[in-house]
XYZ file of C-alpha atoms in Angstrom:
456
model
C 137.506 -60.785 -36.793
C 140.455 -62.734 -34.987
C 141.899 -61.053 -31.987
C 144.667 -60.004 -33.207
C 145.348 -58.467 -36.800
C 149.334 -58.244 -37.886
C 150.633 -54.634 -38.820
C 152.783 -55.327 -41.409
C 156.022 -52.670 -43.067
C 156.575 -55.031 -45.670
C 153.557 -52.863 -47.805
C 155.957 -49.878 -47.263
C 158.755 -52.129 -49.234
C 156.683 -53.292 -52.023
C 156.713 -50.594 -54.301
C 160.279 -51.969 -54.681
C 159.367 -55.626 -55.572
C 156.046 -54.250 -57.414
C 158.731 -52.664 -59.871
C 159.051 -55.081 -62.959
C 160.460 -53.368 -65.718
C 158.246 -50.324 -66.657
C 160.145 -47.285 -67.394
C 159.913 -43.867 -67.299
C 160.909 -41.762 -70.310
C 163.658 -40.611 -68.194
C 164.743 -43.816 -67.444
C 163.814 -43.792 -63.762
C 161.902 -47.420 -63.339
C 158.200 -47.373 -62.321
C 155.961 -49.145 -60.065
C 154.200 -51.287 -62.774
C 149.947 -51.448 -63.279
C 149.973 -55.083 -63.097
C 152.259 -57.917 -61.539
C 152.975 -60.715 -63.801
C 152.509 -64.370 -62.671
C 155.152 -64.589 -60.326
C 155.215 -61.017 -58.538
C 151.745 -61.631 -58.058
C 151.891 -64.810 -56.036
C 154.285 -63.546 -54.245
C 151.865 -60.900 -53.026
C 149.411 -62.843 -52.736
C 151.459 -65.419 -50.419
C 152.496 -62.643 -48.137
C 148.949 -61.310 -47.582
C 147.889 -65.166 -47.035
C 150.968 -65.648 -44.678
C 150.030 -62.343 -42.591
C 146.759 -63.671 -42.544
C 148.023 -67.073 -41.089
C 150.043 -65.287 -38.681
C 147.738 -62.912 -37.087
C 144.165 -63.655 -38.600
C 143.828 -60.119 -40.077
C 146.091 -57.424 -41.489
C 145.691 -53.962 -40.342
C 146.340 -51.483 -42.825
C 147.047 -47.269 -41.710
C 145.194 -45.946 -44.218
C 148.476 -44.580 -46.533
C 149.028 -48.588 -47.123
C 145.859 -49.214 -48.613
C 145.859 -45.656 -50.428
C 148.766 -45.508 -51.487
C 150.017 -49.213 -51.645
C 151.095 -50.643 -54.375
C 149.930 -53.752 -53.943
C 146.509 -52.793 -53.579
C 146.963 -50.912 -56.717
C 147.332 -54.035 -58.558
C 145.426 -56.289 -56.321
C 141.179 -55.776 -56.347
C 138.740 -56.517 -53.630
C 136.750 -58.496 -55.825
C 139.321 -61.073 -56.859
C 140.624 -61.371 -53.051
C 137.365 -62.336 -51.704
C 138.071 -65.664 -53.772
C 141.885 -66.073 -52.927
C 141.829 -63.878 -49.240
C 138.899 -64.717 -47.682
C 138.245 -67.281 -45.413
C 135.557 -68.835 -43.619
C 137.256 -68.688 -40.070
C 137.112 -65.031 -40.382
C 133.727 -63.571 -41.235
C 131.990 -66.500 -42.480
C 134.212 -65.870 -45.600
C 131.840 -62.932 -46.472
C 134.634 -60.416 -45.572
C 138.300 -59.436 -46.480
C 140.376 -60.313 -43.486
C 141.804 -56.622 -43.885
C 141.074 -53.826 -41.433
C 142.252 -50.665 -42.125
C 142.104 -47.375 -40.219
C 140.771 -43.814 -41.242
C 139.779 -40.360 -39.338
C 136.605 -40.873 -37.976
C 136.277 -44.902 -39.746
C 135.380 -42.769 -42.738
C 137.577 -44.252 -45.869
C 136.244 -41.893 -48.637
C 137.004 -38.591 -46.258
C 140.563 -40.123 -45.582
C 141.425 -40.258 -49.462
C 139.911 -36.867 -50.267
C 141.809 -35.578 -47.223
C 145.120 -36.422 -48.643
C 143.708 -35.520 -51.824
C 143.715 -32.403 -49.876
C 147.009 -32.145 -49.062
C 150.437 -32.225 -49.692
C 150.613 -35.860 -49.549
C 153.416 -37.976 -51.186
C 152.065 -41.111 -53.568
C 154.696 -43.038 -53.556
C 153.490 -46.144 -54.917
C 150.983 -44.545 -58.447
C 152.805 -45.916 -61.069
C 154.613 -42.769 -62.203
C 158.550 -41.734 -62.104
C 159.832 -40.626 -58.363
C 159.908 -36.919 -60.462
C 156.287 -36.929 -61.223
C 155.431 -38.227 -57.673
C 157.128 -35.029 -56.173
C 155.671 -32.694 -59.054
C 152.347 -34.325 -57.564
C 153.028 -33.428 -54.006
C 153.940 -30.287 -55.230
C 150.826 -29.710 -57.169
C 148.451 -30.800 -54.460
C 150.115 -28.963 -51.666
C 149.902 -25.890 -53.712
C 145.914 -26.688 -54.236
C 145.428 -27.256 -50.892
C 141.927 -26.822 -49.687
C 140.470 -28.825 -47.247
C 137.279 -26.631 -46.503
C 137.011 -26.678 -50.347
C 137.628 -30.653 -50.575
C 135.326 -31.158 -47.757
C 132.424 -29.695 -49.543
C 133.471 -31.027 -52.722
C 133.072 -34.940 -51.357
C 129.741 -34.106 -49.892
C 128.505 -32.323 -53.323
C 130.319 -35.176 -56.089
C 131.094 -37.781 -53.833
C 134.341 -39.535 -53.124
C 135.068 -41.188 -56.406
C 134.283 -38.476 -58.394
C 136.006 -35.404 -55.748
C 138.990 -38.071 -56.093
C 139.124 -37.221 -59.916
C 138.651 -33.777 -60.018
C 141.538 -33.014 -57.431
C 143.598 -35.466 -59.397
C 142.636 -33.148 -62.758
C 143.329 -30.510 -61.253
C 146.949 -31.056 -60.661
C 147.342 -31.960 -64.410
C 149.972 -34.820 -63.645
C 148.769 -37.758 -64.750
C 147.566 -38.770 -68.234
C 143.262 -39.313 -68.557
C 143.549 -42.604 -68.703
C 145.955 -43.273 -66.060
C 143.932 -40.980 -63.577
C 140.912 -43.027 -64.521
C 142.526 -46.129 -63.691
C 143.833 -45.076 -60.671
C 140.299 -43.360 -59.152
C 138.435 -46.655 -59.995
C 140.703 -48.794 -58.044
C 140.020 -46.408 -55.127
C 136.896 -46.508 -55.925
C 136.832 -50.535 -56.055
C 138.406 -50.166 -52.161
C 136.150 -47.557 -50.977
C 132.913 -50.137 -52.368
C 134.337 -52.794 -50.612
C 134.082 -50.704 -47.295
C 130.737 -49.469 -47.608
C 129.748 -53.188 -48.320
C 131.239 -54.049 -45.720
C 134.155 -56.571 -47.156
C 136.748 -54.056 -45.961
C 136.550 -53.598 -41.932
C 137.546 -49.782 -41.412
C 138.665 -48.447 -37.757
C 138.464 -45.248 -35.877
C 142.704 -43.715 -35.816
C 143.369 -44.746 -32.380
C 146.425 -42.295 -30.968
C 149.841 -44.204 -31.409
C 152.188 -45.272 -28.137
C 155.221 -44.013 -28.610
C 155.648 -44.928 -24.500
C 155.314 -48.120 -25.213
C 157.442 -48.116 -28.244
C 160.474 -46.458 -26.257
C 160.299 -49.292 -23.594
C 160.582 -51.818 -25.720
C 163.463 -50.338 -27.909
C 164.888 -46.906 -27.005
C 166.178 -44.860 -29.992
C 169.529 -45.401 -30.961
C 172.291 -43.325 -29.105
C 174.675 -40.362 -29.599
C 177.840 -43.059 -29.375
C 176.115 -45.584 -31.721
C 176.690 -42.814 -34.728
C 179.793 -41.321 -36.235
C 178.927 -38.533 -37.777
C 177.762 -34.927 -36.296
C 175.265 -34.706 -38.796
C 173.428 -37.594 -37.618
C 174.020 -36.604 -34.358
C 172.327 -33.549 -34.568
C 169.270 -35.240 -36.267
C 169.044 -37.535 -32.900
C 168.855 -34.747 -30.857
C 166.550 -33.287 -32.450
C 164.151 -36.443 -32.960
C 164.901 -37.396 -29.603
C 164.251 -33.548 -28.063
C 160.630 -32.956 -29.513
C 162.131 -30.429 -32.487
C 161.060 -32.694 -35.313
C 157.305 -32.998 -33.149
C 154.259 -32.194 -35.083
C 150.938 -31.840 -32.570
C 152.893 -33.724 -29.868
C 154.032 -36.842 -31.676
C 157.577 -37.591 -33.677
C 157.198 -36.899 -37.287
C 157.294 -38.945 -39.820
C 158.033 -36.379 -42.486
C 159.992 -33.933 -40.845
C 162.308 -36.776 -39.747
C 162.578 -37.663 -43.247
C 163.056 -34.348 -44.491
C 166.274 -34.016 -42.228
C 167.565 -37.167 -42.969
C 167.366 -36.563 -47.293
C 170.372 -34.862 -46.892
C 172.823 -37.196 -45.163
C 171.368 -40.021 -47.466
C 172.554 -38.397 -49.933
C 176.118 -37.315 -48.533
C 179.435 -38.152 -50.405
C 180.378 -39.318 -46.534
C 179.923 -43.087 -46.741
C 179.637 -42.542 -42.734
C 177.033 -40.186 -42.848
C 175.091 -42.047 -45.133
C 175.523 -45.338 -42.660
C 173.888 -43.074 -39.736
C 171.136 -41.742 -41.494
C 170.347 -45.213 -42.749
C 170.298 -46.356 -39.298
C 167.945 -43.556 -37.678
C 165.581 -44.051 -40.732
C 165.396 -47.712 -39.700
C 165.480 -46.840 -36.062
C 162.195 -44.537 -36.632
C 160.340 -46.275 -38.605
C 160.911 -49.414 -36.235
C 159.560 -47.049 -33.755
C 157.124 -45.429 -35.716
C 155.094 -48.562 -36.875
C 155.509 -50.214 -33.338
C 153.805 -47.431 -31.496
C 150.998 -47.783 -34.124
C 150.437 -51.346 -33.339
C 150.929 -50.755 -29.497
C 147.875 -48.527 -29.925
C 145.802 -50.698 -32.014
C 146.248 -53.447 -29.959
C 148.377 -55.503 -33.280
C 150.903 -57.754 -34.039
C 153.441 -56.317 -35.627
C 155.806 -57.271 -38.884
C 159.532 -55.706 -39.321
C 162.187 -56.627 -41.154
C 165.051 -58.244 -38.453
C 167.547 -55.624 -37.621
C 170.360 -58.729 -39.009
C 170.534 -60.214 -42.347
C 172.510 -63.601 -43.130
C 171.744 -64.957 -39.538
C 173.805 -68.425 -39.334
C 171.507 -71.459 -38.743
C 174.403 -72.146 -35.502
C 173.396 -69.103 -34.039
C 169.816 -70.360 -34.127
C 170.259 -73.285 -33.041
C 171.680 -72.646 -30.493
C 169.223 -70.572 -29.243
C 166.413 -72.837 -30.489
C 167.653 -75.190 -27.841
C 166.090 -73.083 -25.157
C 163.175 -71.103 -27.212
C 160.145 -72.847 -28.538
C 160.970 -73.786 -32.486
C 158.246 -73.657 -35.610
C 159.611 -74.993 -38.729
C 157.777 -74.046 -41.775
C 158.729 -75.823 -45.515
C 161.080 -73.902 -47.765
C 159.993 -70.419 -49.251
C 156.340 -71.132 -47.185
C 154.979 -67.549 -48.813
C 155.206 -67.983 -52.035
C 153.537 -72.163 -51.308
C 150.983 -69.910 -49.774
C 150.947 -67.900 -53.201
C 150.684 -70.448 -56.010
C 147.596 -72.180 -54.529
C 144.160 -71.281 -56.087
C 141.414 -70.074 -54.675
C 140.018 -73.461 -53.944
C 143.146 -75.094 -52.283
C 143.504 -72.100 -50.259
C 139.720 -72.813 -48.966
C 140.601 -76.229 -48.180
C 143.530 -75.725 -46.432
C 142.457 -72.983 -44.654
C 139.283 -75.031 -43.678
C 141.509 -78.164 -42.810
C 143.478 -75.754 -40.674
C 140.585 -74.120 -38.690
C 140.988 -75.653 -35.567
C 145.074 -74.600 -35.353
C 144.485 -71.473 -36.607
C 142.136 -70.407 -33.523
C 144.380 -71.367 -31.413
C 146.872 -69.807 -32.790
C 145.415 -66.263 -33.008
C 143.214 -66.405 -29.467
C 146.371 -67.968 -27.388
C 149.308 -68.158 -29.402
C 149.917 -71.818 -28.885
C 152.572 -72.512 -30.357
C 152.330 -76.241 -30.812
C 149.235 -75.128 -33.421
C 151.237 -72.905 -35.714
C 153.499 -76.019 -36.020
C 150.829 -78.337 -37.285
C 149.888 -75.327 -39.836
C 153.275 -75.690 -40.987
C 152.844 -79.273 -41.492
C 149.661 -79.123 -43.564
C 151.310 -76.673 -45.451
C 153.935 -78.657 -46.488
C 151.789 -82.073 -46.773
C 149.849 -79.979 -48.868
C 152.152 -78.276 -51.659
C 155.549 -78.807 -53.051
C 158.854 -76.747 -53.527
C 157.916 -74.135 -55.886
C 160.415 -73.797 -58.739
C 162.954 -71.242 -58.153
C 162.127 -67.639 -59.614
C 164.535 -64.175 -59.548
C 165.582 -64.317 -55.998
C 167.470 -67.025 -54.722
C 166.706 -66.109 -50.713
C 164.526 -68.131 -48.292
C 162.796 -66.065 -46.202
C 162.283 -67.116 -42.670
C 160.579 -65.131 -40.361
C 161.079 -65.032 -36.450
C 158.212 -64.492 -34.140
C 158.949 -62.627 -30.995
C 156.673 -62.202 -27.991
C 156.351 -59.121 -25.553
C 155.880 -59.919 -22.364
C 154.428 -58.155 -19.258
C 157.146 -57.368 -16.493
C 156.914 -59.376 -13.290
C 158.229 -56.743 -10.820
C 160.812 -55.891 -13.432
C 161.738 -59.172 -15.317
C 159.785 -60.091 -17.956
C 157.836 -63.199 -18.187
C 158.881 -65.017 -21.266
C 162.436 -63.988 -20.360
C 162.857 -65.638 -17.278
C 160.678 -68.628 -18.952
C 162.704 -69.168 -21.811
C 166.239 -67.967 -20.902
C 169.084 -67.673 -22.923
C 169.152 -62.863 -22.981
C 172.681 -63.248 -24.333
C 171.759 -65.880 -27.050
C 168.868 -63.931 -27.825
C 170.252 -60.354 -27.720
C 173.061 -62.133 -30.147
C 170.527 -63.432 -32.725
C 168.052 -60.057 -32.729
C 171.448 -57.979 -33.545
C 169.158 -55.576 -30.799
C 169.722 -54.036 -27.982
C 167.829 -56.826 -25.605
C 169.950 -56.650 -22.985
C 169.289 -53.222 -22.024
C 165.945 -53.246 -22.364
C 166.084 -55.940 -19.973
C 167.943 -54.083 -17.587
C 166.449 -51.039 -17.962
C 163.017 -52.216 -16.379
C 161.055 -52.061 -19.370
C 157.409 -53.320 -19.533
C 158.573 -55.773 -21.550
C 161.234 -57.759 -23.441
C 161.962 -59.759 -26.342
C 161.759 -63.245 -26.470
C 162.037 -65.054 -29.781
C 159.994 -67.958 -30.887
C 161.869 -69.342 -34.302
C 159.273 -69.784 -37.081
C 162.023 -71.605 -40.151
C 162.002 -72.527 -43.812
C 164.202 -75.586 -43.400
C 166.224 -76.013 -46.589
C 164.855 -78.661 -48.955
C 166.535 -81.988 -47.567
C 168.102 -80.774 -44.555
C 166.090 -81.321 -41.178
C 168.364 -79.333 -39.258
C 169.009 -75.847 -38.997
C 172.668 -75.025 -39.164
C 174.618 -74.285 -41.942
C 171.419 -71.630 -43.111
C 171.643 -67.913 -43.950
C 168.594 -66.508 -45.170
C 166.370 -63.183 -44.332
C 164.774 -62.859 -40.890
C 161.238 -61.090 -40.810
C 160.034 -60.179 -36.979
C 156.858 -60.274 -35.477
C 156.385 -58.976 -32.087
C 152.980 -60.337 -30.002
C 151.399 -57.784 -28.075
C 150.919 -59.085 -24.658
C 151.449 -62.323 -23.254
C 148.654 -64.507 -23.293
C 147.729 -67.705 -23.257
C 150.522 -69.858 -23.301
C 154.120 -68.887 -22.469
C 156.608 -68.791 -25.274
């Protein structure tokens, strides 16, 4: 595997754009069973594009359990249109996904187990909760446990899915065999699966403290902080996830517009810090949306002056998503060389002439339901040099940058933090126009643990 895999939260996001018009009798829409043309290259071009940009995606094990793109999406099809030969010889998924103990078909039956929330089956938000409800109330690990050692994992998976009387036969038939294609893949050895490694929420609070009590309007929000902040919402020593969530349903559902705002916020805030002290303990790259939408191209340009700039063609993900299997070889072949030293040093003058290839290589797709070009903005963090960060003081420009992230840069600077921020612009230039102001377009952000190899 490449040295560094990219932890992405766009899978948390995708039951949204997996959501193409199936309906629930109550009218509440559905994650659909199967993408049509278009929402599956679009997939398929962000799994090729996280592959690009780290060499690997790591998956915690709820994304490929519960994901619903890996609902639609089967190992046997991606070893044609995933794979490729600078990772694993090609005879491996460049996916690595982590489980209790590396042990994929416990994990599932665990949460099986449970009172876990599938979010992404493709059933109404109502039945998804009635599930929860079900399986919490049929909780049983002992019982589970022995279960999985007596039927196995595909067939314990089906039985505690029975039990719960939820979903129809057939859908609970398809569902268990796509696990079941997943868990194969593993135990072949197409699927890498890791040991849960504790997260770094240290880490994570260097390099972006949680929001504060004067960034919020509302008590009610206020209170939540404190409580996040203060260890109340802990569960066996670590923020979580689900508690924070449960205390937040609330406010996102106020008839205060203000409330609503601040829970939004904290939501983001956490799972910002949630995901990043994942990746700080896995050792990943990590994807997030940018805190800013509608970024103006003078902005970036500005700051592109003095930070290290990778243009991409226009809407580069979904180019990555319309080639076949075969193009995909040969560009990925082609690109071998870059790619390397991309993942093992970051150079950045590499990841430029993959951009090139790419567009050499393909043309601007026709334009589908949305009309945005997504960009996405790589950002390094860099090791302190008694106090200052590297990059920083290499590539200048803290206001410019703490203006473009929409974060709070500055104070992380100042603060003394192991590390800070600085952005390396990866851009779909607009068909026809070489330069990069006059742009407004969706920002994703990847953060690069460590700083190695060559300075940003």
């Amino acid at each position: 595997m490449a040295a560094a895999a990219v932890l992405s939260t766009a899978w948390d996001s995708v039951r949204q754009r997996a959501t193409l018009g199936a309906y629930a009798p109550g009218g509440g829409a559905v994650p659909a069973e199967r993408l049509d043309a278009q929402g599956r290259a679009e997939l398929l071009g962000r799994l090729r594009w996280e592959v690009v940009q780290g060499g690997s995606l790591f998956l915690v094990y709820a994304q490929l359990l519960d994901g619903a793109a890996f609902h639609v999406l089967r190992p046997r099809e991606l070893m044609d249109e995933l794979a490729l030969r600078a990772v694993g010889g090609g005879a491996m998924l460049p996916i690595r996904v982590n489980a209790r103990d590396a042990d994929l078909p416990g994990q599932l039956v665990a949460l099986l187990s449970t009172g876990f929330l599938f979010s992404s089956l493709p059933l109404s938000e109502e039945q998804c909760l009635r599930l929860q409800r079900e399986l919490g109330s049929r909780a049983d690990p002992s019982a589970a446990a022995a279960l999985l050692a007596d039927a196995g994992p595909v067939a314990a998976a089906d039985r505690l899915l029975a039990a719960t009387g939820v979903l129809g036969t057939a859908l609970r038939h398809r569902v268990v065999a796509r696990w079941g294609d997943w868990l194969e893949a593993a135990a072949r050895g197409q699927v890498e699966v890791s040991p849960l490694v504790p997260a770094d929420y240290a880490t994570a609070y260097a390099v972006q403290p949680p929001p504060r009590a004067g960034d919020l309007g509302s008590d009610e929000a206020r209170a939540v902080l404190a409580e996040w902040t203060g260890g109340a919402l802990d569960a066996g020593g670590m923020p979580s996830r689900s508690r924070l969530y449960a205390r937040l349903d609330p406010l996102l559902h106020s008839a205060d517009p203000a409330v609503r705002a601040d829970a939004a916020t904290l939501r983001e805030a956490f799972d910002a810090t949630y995901y990043r002290a994942i990746a700080a303990g896995e050792g990943c790259s990590l994807g997030l949306p940018a805190a800013r939408h509608g970024v103006d191209r003078g902005q970036v340009a500005e700051l592109a002056a003095r930070t290290p700039l990778v243009s991409f063609p226009t809407r580069f993900e979904l180019r990555f998503g319309l080639m076949t299997s075969a193009q995909w070889q040969r560009f990925t072949d082609d690109a071998a060389d870059a790619l390397r030293a991309w993942w093992e040093h970051h150079d950045i003058t590499a990841l430029q002439e993959v951009g090139d290839l790419l567009g050499g290589r393909t043309k601007e797709p026709l334009r589908g339901r949305g009309a945005e070009v997504p960009v996405t903005r790589i950002q390094r963090i860099g090791r302190a040099v008694r106090g200052v960060g590297a990059e920083a003081v290499a590539g200048g420009g803290l206001s410019l940058a703490a203006g473009v992230l929409g974060q709070d840069v500055l104070g992380v600077f100042a603060s003394g933090a192991a590390g800070v921020l600085a952005p390396v612009l990866v851009a779909a230039v607009t068909a026809g126009l070489p330069r990069l102001r006059g742009y407004r377009g969706r920002y994703d952000v990847i953060e690069l643990p460590g700083a190695r190899g060559r300075t940003a």
